[in-house]
PDB file of C-alpha atoms in Angstrom:
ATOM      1  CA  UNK A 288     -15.479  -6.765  29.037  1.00 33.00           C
ATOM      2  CA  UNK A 289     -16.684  -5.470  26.037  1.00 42.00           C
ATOM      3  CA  UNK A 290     -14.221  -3.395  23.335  1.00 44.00           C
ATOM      4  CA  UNK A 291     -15.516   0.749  23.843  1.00 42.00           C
ATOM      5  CA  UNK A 292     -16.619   1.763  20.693  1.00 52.00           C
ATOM      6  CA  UNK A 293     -17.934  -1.291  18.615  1.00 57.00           C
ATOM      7  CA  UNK A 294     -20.948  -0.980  17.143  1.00 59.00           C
ATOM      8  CA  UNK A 295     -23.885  -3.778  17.980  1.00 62.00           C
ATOM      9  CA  UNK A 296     -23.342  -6.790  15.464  1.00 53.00           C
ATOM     10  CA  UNK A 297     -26.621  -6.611  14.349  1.00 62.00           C
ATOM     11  CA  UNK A 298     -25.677  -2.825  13.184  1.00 88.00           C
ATOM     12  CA  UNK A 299     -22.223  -3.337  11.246  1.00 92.00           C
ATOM     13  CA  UNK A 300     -22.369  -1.550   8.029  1.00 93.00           C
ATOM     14  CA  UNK A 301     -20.325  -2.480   5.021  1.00 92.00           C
ATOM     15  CA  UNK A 302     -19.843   0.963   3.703  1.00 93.00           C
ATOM     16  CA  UNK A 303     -19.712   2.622   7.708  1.00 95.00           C
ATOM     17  CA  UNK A 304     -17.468   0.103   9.389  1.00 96.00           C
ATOM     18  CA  UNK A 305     -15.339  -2.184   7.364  1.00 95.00           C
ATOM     19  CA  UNK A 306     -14.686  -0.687   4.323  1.00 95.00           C
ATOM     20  CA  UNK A 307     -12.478   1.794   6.445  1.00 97.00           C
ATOM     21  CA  UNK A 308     -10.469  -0.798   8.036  1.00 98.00           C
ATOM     22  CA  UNK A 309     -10.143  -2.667   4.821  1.00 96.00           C
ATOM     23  CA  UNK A 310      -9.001   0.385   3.366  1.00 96.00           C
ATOM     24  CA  UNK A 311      -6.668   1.401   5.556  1.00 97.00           C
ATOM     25  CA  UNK A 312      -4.873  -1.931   5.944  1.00 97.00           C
ATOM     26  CA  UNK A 313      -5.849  -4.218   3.135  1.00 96.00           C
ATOM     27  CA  UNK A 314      -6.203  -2.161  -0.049  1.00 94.00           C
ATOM     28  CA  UNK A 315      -2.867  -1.803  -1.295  1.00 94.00           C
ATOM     29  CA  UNK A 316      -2.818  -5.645  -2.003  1.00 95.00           C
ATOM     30  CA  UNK A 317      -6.300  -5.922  -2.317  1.00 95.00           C
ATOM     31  CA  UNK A 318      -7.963  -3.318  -3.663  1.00 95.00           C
ATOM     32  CA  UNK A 319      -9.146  -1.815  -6.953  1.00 94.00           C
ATOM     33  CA  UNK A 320      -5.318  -1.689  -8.130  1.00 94.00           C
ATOM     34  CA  UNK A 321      -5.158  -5.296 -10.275  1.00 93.00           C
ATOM     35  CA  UNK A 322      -1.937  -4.995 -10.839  1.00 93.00           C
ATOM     36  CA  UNK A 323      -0.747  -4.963  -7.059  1.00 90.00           C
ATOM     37  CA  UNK A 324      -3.834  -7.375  -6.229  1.00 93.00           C
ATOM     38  CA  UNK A 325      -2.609 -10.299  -4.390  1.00 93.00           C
ATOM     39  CA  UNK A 326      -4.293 -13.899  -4.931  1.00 90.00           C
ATOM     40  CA  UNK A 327      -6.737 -12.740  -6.866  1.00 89.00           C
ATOM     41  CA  UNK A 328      -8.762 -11.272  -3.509  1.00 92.00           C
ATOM     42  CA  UNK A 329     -10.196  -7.709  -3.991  1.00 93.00           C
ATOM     43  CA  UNK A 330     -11.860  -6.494  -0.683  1.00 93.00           C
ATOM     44  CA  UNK A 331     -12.976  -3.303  -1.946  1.00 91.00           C
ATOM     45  CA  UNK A 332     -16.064  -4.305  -3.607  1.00 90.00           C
ATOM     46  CA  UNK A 333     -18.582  -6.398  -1.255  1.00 88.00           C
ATOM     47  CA  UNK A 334     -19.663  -9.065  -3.626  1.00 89.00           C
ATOM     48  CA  UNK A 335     -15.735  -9.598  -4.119  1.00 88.00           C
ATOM     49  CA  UNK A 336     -14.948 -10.197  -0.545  1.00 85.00           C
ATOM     50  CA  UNK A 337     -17.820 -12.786  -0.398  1.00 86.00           C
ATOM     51  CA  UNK A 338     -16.644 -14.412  -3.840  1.00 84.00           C
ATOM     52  CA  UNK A 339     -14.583 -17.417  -4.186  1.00 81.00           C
ATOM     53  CA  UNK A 340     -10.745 -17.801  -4.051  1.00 78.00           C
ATOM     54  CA  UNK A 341      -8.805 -20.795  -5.310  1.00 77.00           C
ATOM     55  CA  UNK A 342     -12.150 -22.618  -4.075  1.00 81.00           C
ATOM     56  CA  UNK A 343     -12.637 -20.939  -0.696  1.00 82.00           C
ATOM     57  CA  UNK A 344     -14.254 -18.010   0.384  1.00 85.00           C
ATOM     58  CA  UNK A 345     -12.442 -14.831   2.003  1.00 90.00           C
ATOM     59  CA  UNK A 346     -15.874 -14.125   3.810  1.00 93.00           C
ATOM     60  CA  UNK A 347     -18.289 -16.894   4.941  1.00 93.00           C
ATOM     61  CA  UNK A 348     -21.260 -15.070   5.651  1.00 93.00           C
ATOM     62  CA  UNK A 349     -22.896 -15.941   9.227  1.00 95.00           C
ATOM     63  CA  UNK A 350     -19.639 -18.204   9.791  1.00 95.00           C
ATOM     64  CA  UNK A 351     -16.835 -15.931  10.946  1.00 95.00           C
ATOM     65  CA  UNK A 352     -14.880 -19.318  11.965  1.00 94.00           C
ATOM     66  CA  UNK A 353     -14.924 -20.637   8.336  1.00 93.00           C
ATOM     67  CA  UNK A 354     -13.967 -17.543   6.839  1.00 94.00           C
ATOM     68  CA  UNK A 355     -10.631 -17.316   5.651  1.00 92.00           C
ATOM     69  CA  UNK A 356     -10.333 -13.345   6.538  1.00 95.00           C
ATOM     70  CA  UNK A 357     -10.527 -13.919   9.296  1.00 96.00           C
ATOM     71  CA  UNK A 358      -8.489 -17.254   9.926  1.00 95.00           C
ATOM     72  CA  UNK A 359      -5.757 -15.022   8.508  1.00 95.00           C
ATOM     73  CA  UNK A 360      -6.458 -11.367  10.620  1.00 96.00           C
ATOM     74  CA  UNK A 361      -6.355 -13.140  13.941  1.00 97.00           C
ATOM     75  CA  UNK A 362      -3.268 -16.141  13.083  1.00 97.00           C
ATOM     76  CA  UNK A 363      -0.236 -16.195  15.429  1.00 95.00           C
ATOM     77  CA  UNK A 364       1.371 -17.549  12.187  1.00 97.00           C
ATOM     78  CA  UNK A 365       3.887 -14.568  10.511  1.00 94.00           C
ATOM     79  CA  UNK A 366       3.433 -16.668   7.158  1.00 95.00           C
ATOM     80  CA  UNK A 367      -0.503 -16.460   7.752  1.00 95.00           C
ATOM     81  CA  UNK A 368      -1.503 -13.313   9.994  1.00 96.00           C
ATOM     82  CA  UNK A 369      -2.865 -10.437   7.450  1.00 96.00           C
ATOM     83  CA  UNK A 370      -1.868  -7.681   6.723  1.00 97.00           C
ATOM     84  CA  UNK A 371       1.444  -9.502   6.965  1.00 96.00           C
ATOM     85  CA  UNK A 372       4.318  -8.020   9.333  1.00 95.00           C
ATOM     86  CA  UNK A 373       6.386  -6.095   6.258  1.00 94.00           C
ATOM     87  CA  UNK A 374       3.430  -4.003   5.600  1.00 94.00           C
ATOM     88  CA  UNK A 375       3.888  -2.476   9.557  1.00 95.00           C
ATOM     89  CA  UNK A 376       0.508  -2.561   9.299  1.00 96.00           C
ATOM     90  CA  UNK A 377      -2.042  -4.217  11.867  1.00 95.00           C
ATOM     91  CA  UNK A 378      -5.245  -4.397  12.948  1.00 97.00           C
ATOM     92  CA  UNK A 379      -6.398  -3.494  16.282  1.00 97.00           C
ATOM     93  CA  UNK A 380      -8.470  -5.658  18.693  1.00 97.00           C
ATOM     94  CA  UNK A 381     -11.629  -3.362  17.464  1.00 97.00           C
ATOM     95  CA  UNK A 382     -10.959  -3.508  14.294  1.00 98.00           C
ATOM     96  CA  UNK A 383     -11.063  -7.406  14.096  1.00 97.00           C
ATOM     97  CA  UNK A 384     -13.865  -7.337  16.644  1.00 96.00           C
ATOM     98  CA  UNK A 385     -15.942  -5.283  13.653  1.00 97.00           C
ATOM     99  CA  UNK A 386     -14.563  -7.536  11.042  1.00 97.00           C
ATOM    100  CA  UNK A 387     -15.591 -10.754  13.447  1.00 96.00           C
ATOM    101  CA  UNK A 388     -19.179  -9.184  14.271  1.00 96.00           C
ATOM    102  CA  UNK A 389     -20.067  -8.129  10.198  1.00 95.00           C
ATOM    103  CA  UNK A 390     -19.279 -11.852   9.029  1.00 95.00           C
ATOM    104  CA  UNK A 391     -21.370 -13.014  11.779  1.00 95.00           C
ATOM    105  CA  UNK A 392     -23.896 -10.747  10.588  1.00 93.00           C
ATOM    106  CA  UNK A 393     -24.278 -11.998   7.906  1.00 90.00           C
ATOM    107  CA  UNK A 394     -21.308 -10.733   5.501  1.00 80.00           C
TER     108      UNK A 394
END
C-alpha cells in the first residue's frame, strides 16, 4: 500500500522535498556549519550530497541501493542508522520513502 502523501518519483524536488527533511534531521552535523560538519559530508548543498566521501558517494544517483545515505537512513545497526539514536531524531517511513524515490530519480 502506498505511503499517503509522497510525491510521484519522477516529481521529487531537491529544493521542495528533501532539503526539508535534510534540514530538519541532518543539518546540525551536516550542514553549512564546518565546524560541527561530520566526515566531511555537507547535505545542504546538492552538488555536495552527490560528491565523494573518503572514496564513496553519500548519493548514487539512479542507484538508491549503492548510496551510502541511504545504506545508513534505513540500517538496523545503532552504530550505522542516521541520524544516529543520541540526536532523538528520526526519519519517518515518508521521509525515507522521498529520500529513496529522489536518488532513484536521479539524485
Amino acid at each position: 500500500m502506498p505511503l499517503m502523501g509522497l510525491v510521484a518519483a519522477d516529481q521529487v524536488s531537491f529544493s521542495r522535498d528533501v532539503l526539508p527533511i535534510l534540514s530538519e534531521n541532518c543539518f546540525y552535523c551536516h550542514g553549512p556549519d564546518e565546524d560541527h560538519r561530520k566526515a566531511g559530508l555537507r547535505l545542504d548543498v546538492e552538488t555536495s550530497a552527490l560528491a565523494l566521501v573518503d572514496g564513496e558517494a553519500a548519493v548514487k544517483p539512479g542507484k538508491p541501493k549503492e548510496s551510502l545515505l541511504i545504506k545508513r537512513v534505513f540500517s538496523k545497526n545503532p552504530d550505522e542508522i542516521m541520524p544516529p539514536p543520541d540526536s532523538l531524531k528520526e526519519l519517518s517511513p515518508e521521509e525515507q520513502q522521498i529520500l529513496q524515490q529522489w536518488i532513484a530519480a536521479g539524485g
